[in-house]
Tab-separated table of C-alpha atoms in Angstrom:
chain	number	residue	atom	x	y	z
A	1	MET	CA	-28.580	-4.045	7.410
A	2	ILE	CA	-31.118	-2.297	5.168
A	3	GLU	CA	-33.438	-5.280	5.510
A	4	LEU	CA	-33.341	-5.157	9.311
A	5	GLY	CA	-33.872	-1.391	9.263
A	6	GLN	CA	-37.033	-1.814	7.232
A	7	LEU	CA	-38.338	-4.520	9.553
A	8	GLU	CA	-37.548	-2.373	12.599
A	9	ALA	CA	-39.332	0.598	11.042
A	10	HIS	CA	-42.463	-1.544	10.568
A	11	TYR	CA	-42.290	-2.937	14.089
A	12	ASP	CA	-45.754	-1.706	15.013
A	13	GLU	CA	-47.290	-3.369	11.956
A	14	PHE	CA	-45.863	-6.713	13.049
A	15	ALA	CA	-47.009	-6.133	16.624
A	16	LYS	CA	-50.583	-5.546	15.403
A	17	ARG	CA	-50.393	-8.986	13.813
A	18	HIS	CA	-49.104	-10.583	17.061
A	19	THR	CA	-45.899	-11.401	15.244
A	20	ARG	CA	-42.324	-10.820	16.308
A	21	VAL	CA	-39.272	-10.577	14.079
A	22	VAL	CA	-36.268	-12.735	14.952
A	23	ALA	CA	-33.065	-11.769	13.120
A	24	VAL	CA	-30.462	-14.526	12.904
A	25	SER	CA	-26.821	-14.317	11.857
A	26	VAL	CA	-23.688	-16.296	12.682
A	27	ASP	CA	-22.108	-13.185	14.211
A	28	GLY	CA	-20.556	-13.490	17.656
A	29	LEU	CA	-22.104	-12.061	20.786
A	30	ASP	CA	-20.338	-8.676	20.512
A	31	ASP	CA	-21.494	-8.032	16.953
A	32	SER	CA	-24.962	-9.354	17.701
A	33	GLU	CA	-25.221	-7.037	20.692
A	34	LYS	CA	-24.484	-4.098	18.374
A	35	THR	CA	-27.187	-5.347	16.029
A	36	GLN	CA	-29.617	-5.639	18.949
A	37	GLN	CA	-28.876	-2.072	20.044
A	38	SER	CA	-29.384	-0.806	16.494
A	39	PHE	CA	-32.702	-2.637	16.085
A	40	PRO	CA	-34.215	-2.758	19.573
A	41	HIS	CA	-37.635	-4.080	18.503
A	42	LEU	CA	-36.185	-7.149	16.788
A	43	THR	CA	-35.059	-10.265	18.631
A	44	VAL	CA	-31.452	-10.815	17.562
A	45	VAL	CA	-29.990	-14.318	17.632
A	46	ALA	CA	-26.213	-14.780	17.823
A	47	ASP	CA	-25.850	-18.181	16.177
A	48	HIS	CA	-22.051	-18.129	16.300
A	49	ASP	CA	-21.923	-21.893	16.917
A	50	HIS	CA	-24.049	-22.477	13.792
A	51	LYS	CA	-26.482	-24.557	15.816
A	52	LEU	CA	-29.571	-23.034	14.248
A	53	VAL	CA	-28.240	-22.483	10.720
A	54	ASP	CA	-26.947	-26.062	10.639
A	55	ALA	CA	-30.216	-27.425	12.030
A	56	ILE	CA	-32.129	-25.999	9.088
A	57	ALA	CA	-29.323	-25.945	6.480
A	58	VAL	CA	-29.005	-22.219	5.779
A	59	LEU	CA	-25.241	-21.845	6.232
A	60	HIS	CA	-23.256	-20.546	3.261
A	61	PRO	CA	-19.666	-21.620	4.019
A	62	GLY	CA	-16.975	-19.140	2.998
A	63	ALA	CA	-19.430	-16.790	1.284
A	64	GLY	CA	-18.709	-13.794	3.484
A	65	GLU	CA	-16.841	-10.708	2.339
A	66	HIS	CA	-13.597	-12.058	3.793
A	67	GLY	CA	-14.268	-15.751	3.178
A	68	GLU	CA	-16.058	-16.292	6.465
A	69	ASP	CA	-19.185	-18.395	6.862
A	70	VAL	CA	-22.478	-16.519	6.659
A	71	ALA	CA	-26.162	-17.351	6.843
A	72	VAL	CA	-27.944	-17.572	3.499
A	73	PRO	CA	-30.558	-14.815	3.298
A	74	THR	CA	-33.797	-16.635	4.062
A	75	THR	CA	-37.147	-15.634	5.533
A	76	ILE	CA	-39.295	-18.186	7.376
A	77	LEU	CA	-42.719	-17.645	8.925
A	78	VAL	CA	-43.543	-19.849	11.917
A	79	ASP	CA	-46.878	-19.909	13.696
A	80	LYS	CA	-47.279	-20.179	17.469
A	81	TYR	CA	-47.439	-24.006	17.498
A	82	PRO	CA	-44.627	-23.723	15.955
A	83	MET	CA	-45.384	-24.912	12.429
A	84	VAL	CA	-43.600	-23.554	9.377
A	85	ARG	CA	-46.048	-21.584	7.243
A	86	PHE	CA	-43.843	-19.934	4.638
A	87	LEU	CA	-40.243	-20.022	3.439
A	88	PHE	CA	-38.612	-17.535	1.084
A	89	ARG	CA	-35.136	-18.024	-0.372
A	90	PRO	CA	-34.139	-15.261	-2.839
A	91	THR	CA	-32.499	-16.326	-6.080
A	92	ASN	CA	-29.810	-13.685	-5.623
A	93	VAL	CA	-27.738	-12.401	-2.704
A	94	ALA	CA	-28.768	-8.828	-3.476
A	95	SER	CA	-32.472	-9.580	-3.329
A	96	ARG	CA	-34.660	-9.502	-0.219
A	97	LEU	CA	-38.322	-9.330	0.672
A	98	SER	CA	-39.304	-5.797	1.580
A	99	ALA	CA	-41.015	-5.252	4.927
A	100	SER	CA	-44.297	-4.758	3.056
A	101	GLU	CA	-43.844	-8.094	1.308
A	102	VAL	CA	-43.101	-9.816	4.628
A	103	LEU	CA	-46.236	-8.260	6.123
A	104	ALA	CA	-48.255	-9.461	3.131
A	105	ALA	CA	-46.856	-12.963	3.642
A	106	VAL	CA	-47.839	-12.767	7.330
A	107	ASP	CA	-51.367	-11.730	6.385
A	108	LYS	CA	-51.617	-14.533	3.843
A	109	ASN	CA	-49.992	-17.366	5.802
A	110	LEU	CA	-50.422	-16.541	9.472
A	111	ALA	CA	-53.845	-14.925	9.492
A	112	VAL	CA	-56.040	-16.073	12.384
A	113	PRO	CA	-59.156	-17.725	10.895
B	1	MET	CA	-29.972	26.018	-39.337
B	2	ASN	CA	-27.363	25.263	-41.972
B	3	ASP	CA	-24.616	25.669	-39.375
B	4	LEU	CA	-26.403	23.237	-37.081
B	5	ASN	CA	-26.691	20.667	-39.849
B	6	LYS	CA	-23.017	21.100	-40.652
B	7	THR	CA	-22.129	20.486	-36.988
B	8	THR	CA	-24.311	17.376	-36.867
B	9	ASP	CA	-22.837	16.094	-40.113
B	10	ARG	CA	-19.337	16.644	-38.799
B	11	HIS	CA	-20.093	14.257	-35.868
B	12	PRO	CA	-22.670	11.797	-37.190
B	13	GLY	CA	-24.088	9.563	-34.497
B	14	ARG	CA	-22.576	11.545	-31.655
B	15	SER	CA	-25.871	11.782	-29.802
B	16	LEU	CA	-26.125	7.968	-30.010
B	17	LEU	CA	-22.676	7.751	-28.437
B	18	PHE	CA	-23.625	10.043	-25.574
B	19	VAL	CA	-26.922	8.280	-24.887
B	20	GLY	CA	-25.155	4.919	-25.024
B	21	VAL	CA	-22.542	5.949	-22.475
B	22	PHE	CA	-25.270	7.434	-20.289
B	23	LEU	CA	-27.245	4.172	-20.306
B	24	ALA	CA	-24.123	2.156	-19.507
B	25	VAL	CA	-23.439	4.156	-16.342
B	26	ALA	CA	-27.093	4.753	-15.420
B	27	GLY	CA	-27.625	1.206	-14.130
B	28	PRO	CA	-25.074	1.323	-11.302
B	29	PHE	CA	-26.298	4.788	-10.279
B	30	LEU	CA	-29.882	3.560	-10.307
B	31	MET	CA	-28.864	0.577	-8.186
B	32	MET	CA	-27.247	2.848	-5.582
B	33	LEU	CA	-30.300	5.113	-5.615
B	34	LEU	CA	-32.720	2.225	-5.098
B	35	THR	CA	-30.573	0.500	-2.485
B	36	PHE	CA	-29.403	3.373	-0.320
B	37	ALA	CA	-32.052	6.063	-0.896
B	38	ALA	CA	-35.235	4.097	-1.571
B	39	LYS	CA	-34.089	1.050	0.488
B	40	ILE	CA	-35.397	-1.314	-2.185
B	41	LEU	CA	-33.453	-4.580	-2.314
B	42	ILE	CA	-34.024	-6.295	-5.649
B	43	THR	CA	-31.702	-8.107	-8.018
B	44	PRO	CA	-30.252	-5.346	-10.228
B	45	TRP	CA	-30.937	-6.939	-13.613
B	46	TYR	CA	-31.924	-3.521	-14.910
B	47	ALA	CA	-28.257	-2.405	-14.800
B	48	PRO	CA	-26.780	-4.860	-17.347
B	49	VAL	CA	-29.916	-4.606	-19.487
B	50	LEU	CA	-29.579	-0.817	-19.691
B	51	GLY	CA	-25.841	-1.213	-20.240
B	52	THR	CA	-26.350	-3.646	-23.109
B	53	LEU	CA	-28.710	-1.195	-24.756
B	54	GLY	CA	-26.002	1.423	-24.265
B	55	VAL	CA	-23.401	-0.761	-25.969
B	56	ALA	CA	-25.774	-1.270	-28.908
B	57	LEU	CA	-26.186	2.488	-29.297
B	58	ILE	CA	-22.432	3.056	-29.135
B	59	VAL	CA	-21.869	0.391	-31.793
B	60	LEU	CA	-24.521	2.098	-33.893
B	61	ALA	CA	-22.678	5.385	-33.412
B	62	LEU	CA	-19.489	3.646	-34.539
B	63	THR	CA	-21.142	2.566	-37.769
B	64	ARG	CA	-22.032	6.201	-38.470
B	65	SER	CA	-18.509	7.444	-37.981
B	66	ARG	CA	-15.410	5.449	-37.099
B	67	SER	CA	-12.826	7.016	-34.862
B	68	ILE	CA	-10.339	5.790	-32.317
B	69	TRP	CA	-12.455	7.352	-29.536
B	70	ARG	CA	-15.555	5.464	-30.551
B	71	TRP	CA	-13.637	2.201	-30.788
B	72	ALA	CA	-12.270	2.908	-27.316
B	73	ALA	CA	-15.779	3.648	-26.053
B	74	VAL	CA	-17.058	0.335	-27.440
B	75	VAL	CA	-14.270	-1.631	-25.742
B	76	ILE	CA	-14.427	0.156	-22.380
B	77	VAL	CA	-18.216	0.218	-22.125
B	78	THR	CA	-18.507	-3.422	-23.235
B	79	LEU	CA	-16.077	-4.479	-20.482
B	80	PHE	CA	-17.997	-2.386	-17.971
B	81	VAL	CA	-21.326	-3.913	-19.000
B	82	ALA	CA	-19.825	-7.414	-18.964
B	83	PHE	CA	-18.926	-6.762	-15.339
B	84	GLN	CA	-22.504	-5.624	-14.692
B	85	TRP	CA	-23.745	-8.993	-16.056
B	86	TYR	CA	-21.169	-10.881	-14.021
B	87	VAL	CA	-22.173	-9.388	-10.675
B	88	PRO	CA	-25.801	-10.614	-10.450
B	89	LEU	CA	-24.908	-13.941	-12.074
B	90	ALA	CA	-22.091	-14.524	-9.573
B	91	MET	CA	-24.410	-13.591	-6.713
B	92	ARG	CA	-26.982	-16.279	-7.490
B	93	LEU	CA	-28.077	-18.420	-4.570
B	94	PRO	CA	-28.841	-22.138	-4.754
B	95	ALA	CA	-32.420	-23.228	-4.150
B	96	TYR	CA	-33.233	-24.249	-0.584
B	97	THR	CA	-32.940	-28.003	-0.061
B	98	GLY	CA	-32.982	-28.143	3.737
B	99	ASN	CA	-35.394	-29.780	6.140
B	100	VAL	CA	-37.720	-26.835	6.745
B	101	LYS	CA	-41.025	-27.613	5.045
B	102	GLU	CA	-44.218	-25.634	4.993
B	103	GLY	CA	-46.855	-27.365	7.136
B	104	GLN	CA	-44.231	-29.197	9.197
B	105	PRO	CA	-43.004	-28.357	12.728
B	106	PHE	CA	-39.944	-26.117	12.887
B	107	PRO	CA	-36.881	-28.359	13.466
B	108	ALA	CA	-35.416	-28.616	16.964
B	109	PHE	CA	-32.526	-26.278	17.745
B	110	ALA	CA	-30.739	-24.669	20.678
B	111	THR	CA	-28.826	-21.427	20.145
B	112	THR	CA	-28.269	-18.092	21.931
B	113	LEU	CA	-29.735	-14.614	21.801
B	114	ALA	CA	-27.540	-11.519	21.513
B	115	ASP	CA	-27.535	-11.182	25.296
B	116	GLY	CA	-26.171	-14.719	25.682
B	117	SER	CA	-29.399	-16.291	26.944
B	118	ALA	CA	-30.712	-19.533	25.460
B	119	PHE	CA	-33.110	-19.636	22.514
B	120	THR	CA	-34.715	-22.901	21.414
B	121	GLN	CA	-37.674	-24.121	19.366
B	122	ASP	CA	-39.762	-24.009	22.542
B	123	ASP	CA	-39.380	-20.213	22.518
B	124	LEU	CA	-41.259	-20.165	19.220
B	125	LYS	CA	-44.364	-21.422	21.012
B	126	GLY	CA	-46.679	-18.986	22.741
B	127	ASP	CA	-49.112	-16.276	21.784
B	128	GLN	CA	-47.034	-14.800	18.966
B	129	SER	CA	-46.071	-15.963	15.511
B	130	THR	CA	-42.496	-15.472	14.361
B	131	VAL	CA	-40.836	-14.046	11.279
B	132	MET	CA	-37.358	-15.549	11.241
B	133	VAL	CA	-34.943	-13.581	9.071
B	134	PHE	CA	-31.477	-14.943	8.340
B	135	PHE	CA	-29.013	-12.241	7.324
B	136	ARG	CA	-25.373	-12.187	6.278
B	137	CYS	CA	-23.917	-9.002	7.669
B	138	HIS	CA	-20.916	-8.745	9.927
B	139	TRP	CA	-20.021	-5.440	11.546
């Protein structure tokens, strides 16, 4: 949850850029509600039916700590039309974009001309 | 001074041994420091690299003076460093091959928010852009 904590801490920076952060996992509603309470400025999606992760092929079957399905760590920037402007897939499970790197990607790919 | 030289001669290469062991364990500590204190999430390649350097120093120490303890240090530290190489290699992710493409519309979907309400691609339209972050964690 370190990644979400960083994004939550930079909430105002995203708001200045008219950008919201949507955090998606395949957790059920109960777990997702806990996540939402922990990170109130993020929009938390409970994709327990895998409808979103299957639609864009970011499910990692059996890769969870106890062999459960999990979402592959991925960051996607979508503009308001909604067109995809940027996709980041780390090469390693332990690697993530920092909040500063996400903000830089927003500035580069979603800047209003 | 002579006493110091005698002590050093009695344990040739001991400082190499100590530095080697230090480097072998420094990587995991550095990883915990970066992850939990600095909140920096990067692939910890520095750990096995430091560990490998540590093994080299311990082997060098072994060439200076052979003892059962130094042999044991070589074996134990090498196994530990091998594990440090295994972890990031085993945690590699495949490249993305899905249908999300830059410059293309976000694919249609219909899922739920944490409060149970609906969330679809239409909710991505409006006056805000969206950073969509997929994460693994379960509580």
